[in-house]
Structures are given as structure tokens and as C-alpha cells.
């Protein structure tokens, strides 16, 4: 008899293809929407965290603050600039920090008949280490380069291509301004992170930059790596104090903690997740309401069917079993299709985003097994619940009443 | 005695209003009888037949069916009684849509726990008996009204019920189909089938073996006629 009821229920589903299809559609939409949403949010998160890691971690950024006219008058004659000396002094005073001073210049590069105008960065070997940015071939600026004011240059991936095409550039000569430089290294491709295109960098030893181009020891900024993440705030304060002291009491520097920035990002991500989580819940509800609507629309027909079945000898449990089989079948099949559609949609949208977003090349949806499980479980519960509920009500009616239901 | 109704009342609750549909009905029907129930619209015929067929319970009174006091039985027992002892035929057929004639007739057998081959064999035999041997796999909506009602009769007979109940079985049929259905009933009756049938047609009632008349929820006449339905021909 179980077997008969089972077959009968399946026949009922295939006989009412439209009704079954519409109900299934509700399940499919709900499941697919949730999986897609969550996969995209997860993908965004992974991408963000990755790009932060590529940028280097546990960093402090030191800038010179812009002084007002009054302040400048007030502090005239005092030592108020951010200087190369400051970087060296920090390194001596705080030996466990890694300090990379940064100088920025505008200049023109010439190699044979090709040229390039843009920004030239003067820095020290530490830069490569703390920015997690390494040469693909050749070498980065070394401490000997710094000591001897060597005219060596390390080119970003794009610049090397612009100036030398596919030829190896290592050891080739490049003119920067009127100085002859030798190409020492080519950097690995890294792409653009927060508006800064690492592949367009031109890097020279900072000492060389200061001596031949700048003519002073003013630098633009410093990037400082703090090995112990817990101590970033403390060290940031200590550095601030140290620099103010060196600047004869003038508070003209600005230290930004990457951690603050990271927690802002975390906050953004959380908001992102809440919003999309809300959308996912709405998607499930819409799917659920879709299922419920079909159930309500067909409730008259189904109530009469239940009345008739009871009149010819179906027990209440036979009816409930039939409806359980019907709604479970619909929910499970719909859920499975929904998973399939959801994963396809997630990767499809992931691809579109990766192409549309600058620097989003490695962006991709991340389909989480837990998301699949949650979406599927919810859809099955909703599908079976809404499928069984009208049957529970109708099967309580006397057959005479159910048969005359309208 | 197959049916023994004692002081049966049925009171419907329509909102706050109580509608007495059956008032103090006492009625006995023996095995093998062919009873016509007549009466004006709203007199309580359907209500009475529903109670006899265990499709609804009386508000008050005792109903004995084949030795069981059914008005006190739990739903689970009533289901078994409906399945095995009663065959019900409705004015509007109540076939399940999108199922074939065969599948419709198999349903009571399925709920009785018959194997699928038995279900199939009995359903086929019964459909042949009502003259639908070449319509076995037609869907309900591919059959004429008369044919649908014959499927319903085959379904009602599936578990060889002691009692066949029909609520205006010819009400939705043209006169020829109606006559055919009645001939079928007459034939069943001659083989000993107990039948209780509601009808509006005075001619049909005239020819019945016994005629019970309802008015305003009461039995106002219970007459034994002298002759049974003539065999049509
Ligand atoms: N579910 C219900 N709720 C309230 N009143 C009802 C209900 N069903 C029937 N009635 C009332 O009970 C009375 C008897 O109804 P019933 O259907 O038994 O009449 P009937 O003799 O079969 O009529 P007809 O010949 O028109 O089919 C009627 O007055 C009807 O309005
Ligand atoms: Mg009626």
C-alpha cells in the first residue's frame, strides 16, 4: 500500500505538471537566490582580504601634515620637514620596526627611441619586503645602492614593457632626466590596489633620488612595518612623540594605522553581509510565498480531492503521507535545480564583476557548502510545510464537508 | 437489518444560526432493499444520505450499520467502513481529474491494501461490467457525463460494498444516460445489492420498491410500492 500511495503521489505530480512546475519554481528561486547572494558576498570578502594582504599588513603610514600660514610663521626657522634623517633615526631608535622612506618625483624616462613620463619613487630595500612586492627578474634596490648613490632603476611590469617590449631589460640603460641609469630589476605584476598601479612604478634608490634630483633630504612619507599587530597603536604613539621631539616640538606629522583602515573595511563588509543577508531572506520569503500561493490557489481542488479520497476509504495518515511525498519530491527536486542554477548564476555574475571592475581580475564568487545547505534546508522546510499545511487542515474536515468545499 | 437509524438529528451551524437539517429521523433498511428517497429541495435528503454513508456524523441519535454503532466510532474505524461497506455515487461524479478511468476505480482498492495486480484486475472487470471496457485508459475529461458516472459506479463497487448510496446519480445526465444508469442499478439490485438512492424524478421514484419522503428534515412518508423498476428495453 505504501508503494501504491507513493506511485499515486508521483503520478499526481506529473499529472499536474503546471501546478508542480510553478510550486517548484518558488523553491528554485528561493534556493538559487540565496546561494548566489551568499557566494557573491563571500567572493567580495575574499577579494578584499586578498588585496589587503597583497598591500602588506601591519603597516603605519607617516606623512607630513600641511601647516597653516600662521603655523608656518610661528614655527619659522624650526626643523619642521619630514626628512630622510627622520627615517634613519627611527630605524636606530626602534630596531625591530622595518622602515621604508619614500620620495616621489615626476620625471621622464628614455630608452632608445621610447620614453615614458610619470612618477618616480625613491625608496630603500625595505619597501619590497613590507609591501610584499618583489622583483620578477633581476634585483630590487639594495643597501649598497643606497650607500653609493647608485644610478640603478627597478621597473614596474608595465613600464618595462613600454620601454623594452618583450626584450629583457636587465642591464639596459635608461635615461632619467639627464642622468644615465641601469635597469637592475623588473617587478612582478601586481596590478592596481586602491588606485595605485604597482605595475607603473619606477623605483630608484632614495639616496640617489635625493642627491641628483631633489637636492634636499625632504621625503614624502614613510611606511613602517610593525611586527606585532597588538602593539601598533602603542608604537604609532611612540613614533609620533619621537618625531615631534625631533621636529623641535612642532606637531607636523600624521600617522595612519592600517589597522584602523582594516577595521573600517571589516565594518563595510559586515554591512554588506547584513544587507545581502536581508536580500537572501527576502528571496527565500518570496520563494516561500510563491509556494504558498500555488497551494492556496489549488486548495479548493485539493480539499475536494481529499474529501473524495476520504469518502472512498483513505485514512488521514494516507492523505498526509501522499501530500508529504508530493511536497518533499517537489522541494527536493526544486532545491537541487535551485542549487545548480544558484551556482551557475554565482559564477556567471562573478565573471561579469571581475571583468567590469578595475583590478577585479581575480574576483570570483565563492560558493559556500554551508550556504547551499542552509538554502536547501530552508526551501525543503518551507516547501514541505506549505505543502502539508493545507492537507492537514483539509484532512480534518468530515468528507461531506470537504467534498462541498468551495 | 443493515441500517438502523434511531432519532437522528443533524443541526448545521451557519454562523450564529442553527439550521436543523434532520429532525428525529427513525428509519430501518434491510439487506437487499432498493429505497428511493424523495422530497423537496432543502428537505434534508443529502444530509441523510451523508450520515448513512458515514461522510458526516449526526448531531444526535443512534446509527447502527451492520451491527456497529457507527456514530460513536473513531474516524479511523469510519474510514474502514466507508472503504469496505459503502459505495457512494455523487450527482457530480467526483472523479479525480487527470486520472484514467482505471486509476479512479483502483483508488478504493489501493486504500484497502490490495496489490497492484489485484487493483488492476478488479478495476478492469468492473469497468467492463459497466460497459467501459474500451475506455479504460481515458482520462476523466475525455469521457461523457454518462460514462463518468459509470466509472463512479465501478469505483463505488470496487470493494463489493454491502451498501450502495447514490445522491441523484442521474441529475446531471440526459434522459438516455439516466435510463442506462438506472438499468445498471436495477441489475445490481436483482443480484442482491442494497441500494439507497436520492431522486428528484417522480417517475423513477414511482417505480422504486420502497419510497421514503422527506419534508423539512422529517420523514413524512415511507411507502412500499407493489412492483420494482421494470427492466428497460
Ligand atoms: N454545511 C451546511 N451548513 C448549513 N446549512 C446546511 C449545510 N448543508 C446543508 N444545509 C442546510 O440543510 C438543509 C438540507 O440540505 P440538504 O442538502 O440535505 O437538502 P437536499 O434535500 O439534499 O436538497 P437538494 O434536493 O436541493 O439537494 C438545507 O436547508 C440546507 O440549507
Ligand atoms: Mg441534495
XYZ file of C-alpha atoms and ligand atoms in Angstrom:
671
model
C 0.000 0.000 0.000
C 2.916 2.380 0.775
C 4.236 1.658 -2.656
C 0.834 2.366 -4.207
C 0.486 5.648 -2.336
C 3.989 6.601 -3.371
C 3.324 5.889 -7.042
C -0.039 7.621 -6.821
C 1.604 10.738 -5.354
C 4.228 10.823 -8.100
C 1.518 10.378 -10.736
C -0.358 13.233 -9.138
C 2.724 15.423 -9.595
C 3.341 14.510 -13.202
C -0.376 14.702 -13.998
C -0.467 18.263 -12.662
C 2.708 19.397 -14.384
C 1.789 23.083 -14.348
C 0.954 23.131 -10.659
C 4.052 21.123 -9.790
C 6.210 23.311 -12.019
C 5.001 26.562 -10.502
C 5.487 25.290 -6.985
C 8.937 24.052 -7.900
C 9.734 27.446 -9.382
C 9.183 29.015 -5.979
C 11.666 26.608 -4.437
C 14.165 27.128 -7.252
C 14.054 30.915 -6.971
C 14.475 30.833 -3.222
C 17.388 28.405 -3.204
C 19.193 29.906 -6.202
C 18.853 33.463 -4.922
C 20.294 32.632 -1.532
C 23.214 30.649 -2.918
C 24.065 33.341 -5.457
C 23.843 36.191 -2.954
C 25.985 34.500 -0.376
C 28.539 33.366 -2.966
C 28.912 36.914 -4.248
C 29.292 38.450 -0.806
C 31.816 35.774 0.137
C 33.673 36.407 -3.117
C 33.802 40.126 -2.374
C 35.126 39.463 1.074
C 37.834 37.077 -0.094
C 38.851 39.529 -2.797
C 39.054 42.419 -0.357
C 41.083 40.479 2.178
C 43.401 39.243 -0.572
C 44.029 42.680 -1.921
C 44.740 43.943 1.581
C 47.234 41.177 2.093
C 48.905 41.982 -1.197
C 49.252 45.535 0.017
C 51.221 44.338 3.039
C 49.994 44.092 6.589
C 50.653 45.721 9.966
C 51.679 48.973 8.344
C 51.879 52.504 9.676
C 51.892 55.363 7.172
C 53.724 58.554 8.145
C 53.056 61.831 6.317
C 53.919 65.397 6.884
C 50.907 67.417 7.918
C 50.157 70.525 5.917
C 50.706 73.560 8.147
C 48.562 76.672 8.064
C 50.085 80.027 7.182
C 50.043 81.103 10.840
C 51.702 77.876 11.930
C 54.391 78.289 9.317
C 55.118 81.803 10.528
C 55.062 80.635 14.114
C 57.436 77.744 13.528
C 59.723 79.559 11.063
C 63.311 78.517 11.461
C 62.475 75.286 13.213
C 63.124 71.899 11.724
C 59.635 71.042 10.514
C 60.040 68.812 7.491
C 59.836 65.037 7.202
C 63.404 64.132 6.296
C 65.441 61.132 5.339
C 67.256 61.554 8.677
C 63.983 61.002 10.474
C 63.653 57.594 8.830
C 67.208 56.639 9.764
C 66.698 57.863 13.318
C 63.507 55.829 13.690
C 65.278 52.733 12.469
C 68.045 53.268 15.011
C 65.690 54.073 17.856
C 63.202 51.262 17.100
C 65.335 48.428 15.720
C 62.540 45.879 15.436
C 60.493 48.068 13.072
C 61.043 47.950 9.322
C 61.134 51.463 7.880
C 60.799 52.359 4.219
C 61.233 56.078 3.430
C 59.531 57.252 0.268
C 60.399 60.051 -2.090
C 58.234 60.885 -5.084
C 59.397 62.767 -8.156
C 57.991 63.443 -11.570
C 60.328 62.598 -14.384
C 60.852 61.339 -17.861
C 62.419 58.008 -18.793
C 64.085 57.370 -22.138
C 65.307 54.080 -23.523
C 66.394 54.224 -27.148
C 63.520 55.879 -29.007
C 60.905 55.039 -26.432
C 60.034 57.194 -23.485
C 57.720 57.399 -20.539
C 56.730 60.282 -18.299
C 55.462 59.649 -14.846
C 56.152 59.247 -11.215
C 59.493 58.025 -9.936
C 59.678 56.542 -6.473
C 62.816 56.678 -4.410
C 62.905 54.178 -1.582
C 65.001 51.630 0.285
C 65.216 47.796 0.143
C 62.686 47.553 2.986
C 59.934 48.730 0.660
C 59.927 45.472 -1.276
C 59.699 43.473 1.924
C 56.901 45.323 3.696
C 54.790 45.954 0.592
C 55.138 42.280 -0.256
C 56.192 43.358 -3.747
C 59.151 41.539 -5.306
C 61.187 41.597 -8.490
C 60.273 39.082 -11.132
C 63.760 39.199 -12.602
C 66.938 40.976 -11.547
C 67.079 42.604 -8.125
C 65.411 45.277 -6.066
C 67.238 48.377 -4.826
C 69.917 47.255 -2.317
C 71.565 48.896 0.677
C 74.771 49.219 -1.336
C 72.826 51.172 -3.967
C 71.684 53.474 -1.204
C 75.164 53.866 0.258
C 76.862 54.530 -3.068
C 74.100 56.660 -4.708
C 73.999 54.089 -7.493
C 72.060 55.033 -10.554
C 70.097 51.772 -10.709
C 66.431 51.612 -11.541
C 63.827 48.916 -10.961
C 60.910 48.998 -13.369
C 57.267 48.045 -12.877
C 55.984 45.354 -15.175
C 54.059 47.694 -17.460
C 56.879 50.242 -17.694
C 59.381 47.533 -18.654
C 57.032 46.539 -21.463
C 56.519 50.142 -22.571
C 60.241 50.820 -22.716
C 61.637 47.490 -23.806
C 58.740 45.456 -25.215
C 59.324 41.776 -24.859
C 63.111 42.097 -24.727
C 64.912 41.580 -21.438
C 65.591 44.981 -19.922
C 68.022 43.896 -17.205
C 71.365 45.653 -17.578
C 69.999 48.024 -20.220
C 70.499 51.731 -19.951
C 67.695 54.193 -19.235
C 67.948 57.956 -19.077
C 66.019 59.634 -16.290
C 66.144 63.363 -16.823
C 69.758 63.840 -17.835
C 71.153 61.032 -15.696
C 72.067 57.604 -17.047
C 70.595 54.694 -15.082
C 70.958 50.935 -15.445
C 67.959 48.652 -15.173
C 68.540 46.421 -12.186
C 65.264 44.584 -11.861
C 61.742 44.142 -13.204
C 58.942 43.843 -10.652
C 56.362 41.059 -10.622
C 52.936 42.071 -11.952
C 50.758 43.113 -9.038
C 48.030 45.198 -10.552
C 46.153 48.087 -9.094
C 45.263 48.286 -5.419
C 43.228 51.201 -4.155
C 44.016 53.402 -7.115
C 47.748 52.773 -7.034
C 49.060 50.862 -10.039
C 52.091 48.942 -8.877
C 52.926 47.912 -12.419
C 53.586 51.540 -13.367
C 56.180 52.123 -10.677
C 59.717 53.304 -11.415
C 61.891 52.712 -8.364
C 65.323 54.175 -7.669
C 67.485 54.224 -4.518
C 66.228 57.011 -2.292
C 69.707 58.428 -1.732
C 70.202 58.737 -5.485
C 66.867 60.494 -5.848
C 67.638 62.948 -3.066
C 71.112 63.730 -4.327
C 70.572 64.008 -8.097
C 67.001 65.199 -8.421
C 65.690 66.656 -5.212
C 68.743 68.475 -3.904
C 67.456 68.282 -0.330
C 66.690 65.495 2.130
C 62.935 66.072 2.353
C 60.945 62.911 1.792
C 57.282 62.478 1.106
C 56.338 59.733 3.518
C 57.373 56.586 5.302
C 55.851 53.183 5.510
C 56.642 51.332 8.702
C 56.003 47.670 9.377
C 55.228 46.693 12.962
C 55.945 43.001 13.583
C 53.500 42.738 16.482
C 50.000 43.676 15.454
C 48.891 44.146 19.081
C 51.422 46.922 19.558
C 50.508 49.033 16.528
C 48.647 51.730 18.448
C 51.303 51.960 21.107
C 54.103 52.205 18.563
C 52.182 54.695 16.493
C 52.014 56.964 19.551
C 55.665 56.445 20.428
C 56.677 57.327 16.863
C 54.558 60.414 16.909
C 56.157 61.591 20.112
C 59.624 60.770 18.803
C 59.121 62.742 15.609
C 57.586 65.756 17.333
C 60.612 65.821 19.568
C 62.932 65.678 16.571
C 60.961 68.496 14.963
C 61.653 70.747 17.932
C 58.166 70.374 19.364
C 56.257 71.036 16.159
C 53.456 68.563 15.624
C 53.642 68.466 11.844
C 53.248 64.774 11.171
C 50.393 62.471 10.666
C 50.474 58.731 11.319
C 47.810 56.495 9.953
C 47.344 52.983 11.216
C 46.439 50.361 8.643
C 44.564 48.536 11.385
C 42.049 51.413 11.610
C 41.628 51.142 7.915
C 41.170 47.385 8.160
C 38.516 47.682 10.819
C 36.717 50.208 8.616
C 36.848 47.600 5.880
C 35.558 44.958 8.284
C 32.700 47.287 9.160
C 31.904 47.760 5.482
C 31.961 44.030 4.938
C 29.629 43.460 7.856
C 27.162 45.998 6.484
C 27.470 44.388 3.085
C 26.733 40.985 4.569
C 23.743 42.225 6.551
C 22.215 43.887 3.501
C 22.719 40.890 1.271
C 21.684 38.519 4.029
C 18.468 40.532 4.197
C 18.039 40.223 0.448
C 18.615 36.488 0.735
C 15.958 36.175 3.418
C 13.585 38.175 1.213
C 14.387 35.867 -1.706
C 13.555 32.859 0.420
C 10.351 34.505 1.593
C 9.371 35.351 -1.978
C 10.013 31.753 -2.935
C 8.015 30.621 0.085
C 5.139 32.948 -0.756
C 5.229 31.625 -4.321
C 4.862 28.117 -2.994
C 2.124 29.166 -0.599
C 0.189 30.968 -3.340
C 0.089 27.893 -5.523
C -1.068 25.901 -2.530
C -3.820 28.421 -1.768
C -4.933 28.659 -5.383
C -5.284 24.909 -5.592
C -6.657 24.443 -2.097
C -10.273 24.153 -3.316
C -9.447 21.453 -5.797
C -7.195 19.739 -3.324
C -9.719 19.909 -0.497
C -12.312 18.217 -2.716
C -9.700 15.659 -3.682
C -9.026 14.988 -0.020
C -12.777 14.730 0.679
C -13.200 12.246 -2.149
C -10.212 10.192 -1.090
C -11.538 10.048 2.451
C -15.015 9.140 1.182
C -13.626 6.117 -0.611
C -11.525 4.979 2.321
C -8.306 6.981 2.689
C -7.181 7.341 6.283
C -5.870 10.661 7.496
C -2.332 9.321 7.533
C -2.715 8.107 3.941
C -3.633 11.635 2.887
C -0.793 13.194 4.856
C 1.667 10.657 3.505
C 0.566 11.441 -0.025
C 0.999 15.179 0.484
C 4.286 14.643 2.278
C 5.616 12.652 -0.659
C 4.338 15.216 -3.138
C 5.762 18.244 -1.379
C 9.041 16.558 -0.458
C 9.555 15.483 -4.055
C 8.842 18.990 -5.325
C 11.039 20.639 -2.710
C 13.955 18.278 -3.149
C 13.905 18.377 -6.945
C 13.320 22.136 -6.907
C 16.056 22.530 -4.314
C 18.508 20.520 -6.394
C 17.724 22.555 -9.511
C 17.989 25.690 -7.370
C 21.473 24.703 -6.202
C 22.535 24.129 -9.778
C 21.043 27.415 -11.014
C 22.406 29.283 -8.000
C 25.966 28.072 -8.540
C 25.822 28.848 -12.255
C 24.432 32.314 -11.570
C 27.040 32.957 -8.884
C 29.952 32.120 -11.150
C 28.344 33.958 -14.059
C 27.874 37.129 -12.037
C 31.336 36.680 -10.512
C 32.789 36.663 -14.004
C 30.888 39.762 -15.060
C 32.024 41.625 -11.957
C 35.631 40.518 -12.471
C 35.552 41.923 -15.975
C 33.703 45.109 -15.124
C 35.661 46.079 -12.022
C 39.071 47.733 -12.369
C 41.600 45.496 -10.645
C 38.914 42.848 -10.203
C 40.719 40.295 -12.332
C 40.953 37.750 -9.578
C 37.459 38.447 -8.309
C 35.249 35.364 -8.188
C 32.164 34.062 -6.434
C 32.851 31.750 -3.511
C 30.130 29.118 -3.179
C 29.973 28.009 0.416
C 28.733 24.498 1.266
C 27.038 25.944 4.333
C 25.139 28.415 2.158
C 23.975 25.548 -0.034
C 22.927 23.564 3.000
C 21.048 26.472 4.579
C 19.239 27.411 1.372
C 18.323 23.833 0.614
C 17.152 23.063 4.140
C 15.068 26.219 4.312
C 13.460 25.536 0.932
C 12.624 21.969 1.852
C 11.156 23.040 5.184
C 9.109 25.805 3.557
C 8.043 23.599 0.651
C 7.025 20.694 2.829
C 5.449 22.995 5.406
C 3.303 24.867 2.915
C 2.536 21.625 1.094
C 1.451 19.802 4.195
C -0.384 22.591 5.972
C -3.486 22.775 3.724
C -3.618 18.987 3.675
C -3.553 18.841 7.462
C -6.429 21.284 7.623
C -8.477 19.664 4.875
C -7.975 16.144 6.158
C -9.549 17.138 9.467
C -12.830 18.030 7.766
C -15.606 15.498 7.528
C -15.643 14.067 3.995
C -19.095 15.553 3.346
C -17.809 18.997 4.195
C -14.575 18.636 2.228
C -16.465 17.444 -0.855
C -18.667 20.516 -0.828
C -15.782 22.913 -0.116
C -15.542 25.998 -2.242
C -31.101 -5.329 9.348
C -28.430 -3.344 7.571
C -29.299 0.216 8.527
C -30.952 1.249 11.764
C -31.385 4.993 12.358
C -32.818 5.987 15.731
C -33.918 9.546 16.495
C -31.267 11.084 14.269
C -30.808 14.841 14.363
C -28.469 16.909 12.253
C -28.124 20.565 13.066
C -25.823 22.717 10.937
C -24.201 25.769 12.356
C -24.386 28.601 9.820
C -22.613 31.416 11.623
C -24.704 32.026 14.719
C -27.791 30.445 13.241
C -28.625 26.803 13.861
C -30.123 25.097 10.833
C -31.917 21.871 11.718
C -31.487 19.741 8.592
C -32.711 16.457 10.048
C -35.216 16.218 12.865
C -35.798 12.985 14.725
C -35.329 10.566 11.846
C -36.005 6.941 12.605
C -35.616 4.557 9.702
C -34.671 0.937 9.113
C -33.438 -0.551 5.863
C -32.904 -4.256 5.299
C -30.300 -6.018 3.192
C -31.287 -6.250 -0.428
C -33.733 -3.347 -0.437
C -33.863 -0.701 -3.138
C -35.019 2.516 -1.469
C -35.744 5.821 -3.172
C -35.552 8.967 -1.063
C -37.569 11.866 -2.367
C -38.514 15.285 -1.126
C -38.329 18.933 -1.969
C -35.056 20.707 -2.374
C -33.642 21.507 1.039
C -35.686 18.803 2.777
C -32.531 17.055 4.042
C -32.061 14.194 1.571
C -28.349 14.729 1.014
C -27.769 15.284 4.703
C -29.446 11.966 5.467
C -27.518 10.071 2.821
C -24.219 11.585 4.046
C -24.959 10.265 7.512
C -25.914 6.838 6.202
C -22.679 6.823 4.165
C -20.576 7.896 7.174
C -19.491 11.037 5.339
C -20.736 13.069 8.282
C -21.873 12.388 11.817
C -25.347 13.016 13.238
C -25.584 15.741 15.864
C -27.750 13.439 17.924
C -29.246 9.943 17.805
C -28.005 6.429 17.194
C -26.941 4.989 13.887
C -26.342 1.254 13.641
C -24.782 -0.002 10.451
C -24.453 -3.748 10.022
C -24.306 -4.207 13.781
C -21.892 -1.333 14.571
C -22.960 1.785 16.441
C -21.131 3.971 13.959
C -21.882 7.402 15.409
C -19.519 6.624 18.296
C -16.745 5.046 16.266
C -13.443 6.912 15.856
C -12.545 8.389 12.470
C -10.080 5.625 11.760
C -12.855 2.980 12.013
C -15.273 5.067 9.949
C -12.680 5.230 7.194
C -12.531 1.452 7.073
C -16.327 1.243 6.954
C -16.510 3.768 4.109
C -13.857 1.841 2.271
C -15.301 -1.661 2.614
C -19.024 -1.444 3.318
C -20.165 1.616 1.433
C -20.048 2.677 -2.170
C -21.006 6.302 -2.739
C -22.163 7.803 -6.028
C -22.440 11.571 -6.359
C -24.539 13.765 -8.601
C -21.344 15.464 -9.795
C -19.391 12.193 -10.177
C -16.340 13.418 -8.229
C -13.816 11.568 -10.334
C -10.241 12.680 -9.759
C -9.172 14.829 -12.700
C -6.051 13.877 -14.676
C -6.505 10.246 -13.766
C -7.696 7.498 -16.077
C -10.907 5.525 -15.589
C -8.824 2.597 -14.443
C -6.853 4.664 -11.921
C -10.043 6.144 -10.482
C -11.573 2.727 -9.934
C -8.341 1.411 -8.414
C -8.254 4.024 -5.636
C -10.613 2.314 -3.126
C -8.734 -0.927 -3.742
C -5.446 0.835 -3.092
C -6.727 2.165 0.237
C -7.993 -1.344 1.052
C -4.416 -2.533 0.634
C -4.895 -4.657 -2.475
C -1.828 -5.470 -4.539
C -1.385 -3.561 -7.759
C -2.261 -6.516 -9.932
C -5.430 -7.172 -7.931
C -6.295 -3.452 -8.143
C -5.874 -3.560 -11.867
C -7.797 -6.790 -12.424
C -10.792 -5.827 -10.308
C -10.950 -2.332 -11.811
C -10.842 -3.761 -15.301
C -13.574 -6.301 -14.527
C -15.831 -3.645 -13.021
C -15.318 -1.195 -15.859
C -16.183 -3.993 -18.272
C -19.292 -4.688 -16.242
C -20.463 -1.067 -16.605
C -19.712 -1.209 -20.332
C -16.472 0.813 -20.442
C -14.071 -1.952 -21.437
C -12.762 0.196 -24.302
C -12.404 3.359 -22.205
C -10.053 2.020 -19.522
C -7.256 4.468 -20.160
C -9.346 7.508 -20.928
C -8.939 10.451 -18.607
C -12.000 11.731 -16.765
C -12.256 14.769 -19.022
C -12.244 12.534 -22.101
C -15.472 10.801 -21.010
C -19.112 11.844 -21.402
C -21.175 12.535 -18.294
C -22.864 9.139 -18.514
C -19.525 7.426 -18.908
C -18.063 9.353 -15.979
C -20.978 8.285 -13.811
C -20.403 4.684 -14.827
C -16.755 4.997 -13.812
C -18.031 6.360 -10.492
C -20.347 3.342 -10.140
C -17.482 0.968 -10.884
C -15.436 2.803 -8.264
C -18.286 2.532 -5.743
C -18.460 -1.215 -6.354
C -14.706 -1.769 -6.121
C -14.642 -3.320 -2.648
C -18.020 -5.115 -3.062
C -19.790 -2.875 -0.536
C -22.841 -4.041 1.381
C -24.464 -0.720 0.688
C -24.629 1.380 -2.473
C -25.627 5.007 -1.937
C -26.443 7.377 -4.760
C -27.259 11.077 -4.450
C -29.243 11.986 -7.589
C -26.987 9.873 -9.796
C -28.912 10.843 -12.924
C -29.323 14.508 -12.032
C -26.568 15.668 -14.356
C -27.308 13.258 -17.193
C -29.507 13.316 -20.257
C -32.521 11.014 -20.124
C -30.974 8.170 -22.107
C -27.808 8.070 -19.994
C -30.035 8.312 -16.926
C -32.033 5.320 -18.049
C -28.852 3.325 -18.653
C -27.587 4.128 -15.172
C -30.923 3.122 -13.654
C -30.870 -0.123 -15.593
C -27.455 -0.764 -14.117
C -28.819 -0.161 -10.629
C -31.758 -2.429 -11.275
C -29.420 -5.163 -12.432
C -27.256 -4.763 -9.322
C -30.354 -4.842 -7.176
C -31.512 -8.081 -8.762
C -28.197 -9.589 -7.737
C -28.945 -8.668 -4.144
C -27.244 -5.261 -3.860
C -28.757 -2.962 -1.242
C -29.266 0.474 -2.796
C -30.392 3.783 -1.339
C -30.902 6.446 -3.973
C -31.992 10.049 -3.813
C -34.022 11.190 -6.781
C -35.991 14.166 -7.916
C -37.640 12.293 -10.732
C -41.136 11.234 -9.647
C -41.215 8.634 -12.413
C -38.152 6.893 -11.113
C -39.462 7.119 -7.560
C -42.777 5.690 -8.708
C -41.044 2.579 -9.884
C -38.928 2.072 -6.762
C -39.545 -0.811 -4.384
C -39.768 1.474 -1.379
C -40.148 5.215 -1.248
C -39.185 7.426 1.702
C -40.352 11.027 1.542
C -38.669 13.815 3.491
C -40.058 17.256 4.209
C -38.324 19.883 6.319
C -35.956 17.334 7.793
C -38.598 14.792 8.780
C -39.770 11.522 7.255
C -43.310 12.253 6.146
C -43.985 9.064 4.196
C -42.438 5.601 3.956
C -44.225 3.517 1.339
C -43.610 0.086 -0.073
C -44.512 0.007 -3.751
C -46.006 -3.060 -5.314
C -43.678 -3.558 -8.145
C -39.988 -2.992 -8.673
C -38.496 -0.987 -11.517
C -39.346 -2.524 -14.830
C -36.418 -3.758 -16.816
C -35.953 -1.171 -19.509
C -35.727 -2.380 -23.007
N -22.966 22.888 5.519
C -24.182 23.390 5.781
N -24.282 24.425 6.630
C -25.502 24.944 6.932
N -26.634 24.511 6.420
C -26.616 23.475 5.567
C -25.374 22.873 5.200
N -25.630 21.867 4.337
C -26.967 21.849 4.175
N -27.566 22.808 4.913
C -28.994 23.069 5.031
O -29.621 21.851 5.426
C -30.841 21.692 4.718
C -30.834 20.360 3.996
O -29.901 20.372 2.981
P -29.698 19.137 2.010
O -28.521 19.417 1.159
O -29.697 17.898 2.805
O -31.012 19.204 1.136
P -31.451 18.295 -0.084
O -32.740 17.682 0.275
O -30.354 17.403 -0.484
O -31.686 19.365 -1.234
P -31.459 19.236 -2.802
O -32.602 18.413 -3.345
O -31.528 20.639 -3.291
O -30.123 18.602 -2.989
C -30.973 22.866 3.781
O -31.849 23.795 4.379
C -29.604 23.428 3.695
O -29.661 24.807 3.535
Mg -29.061 17.154 -2.167
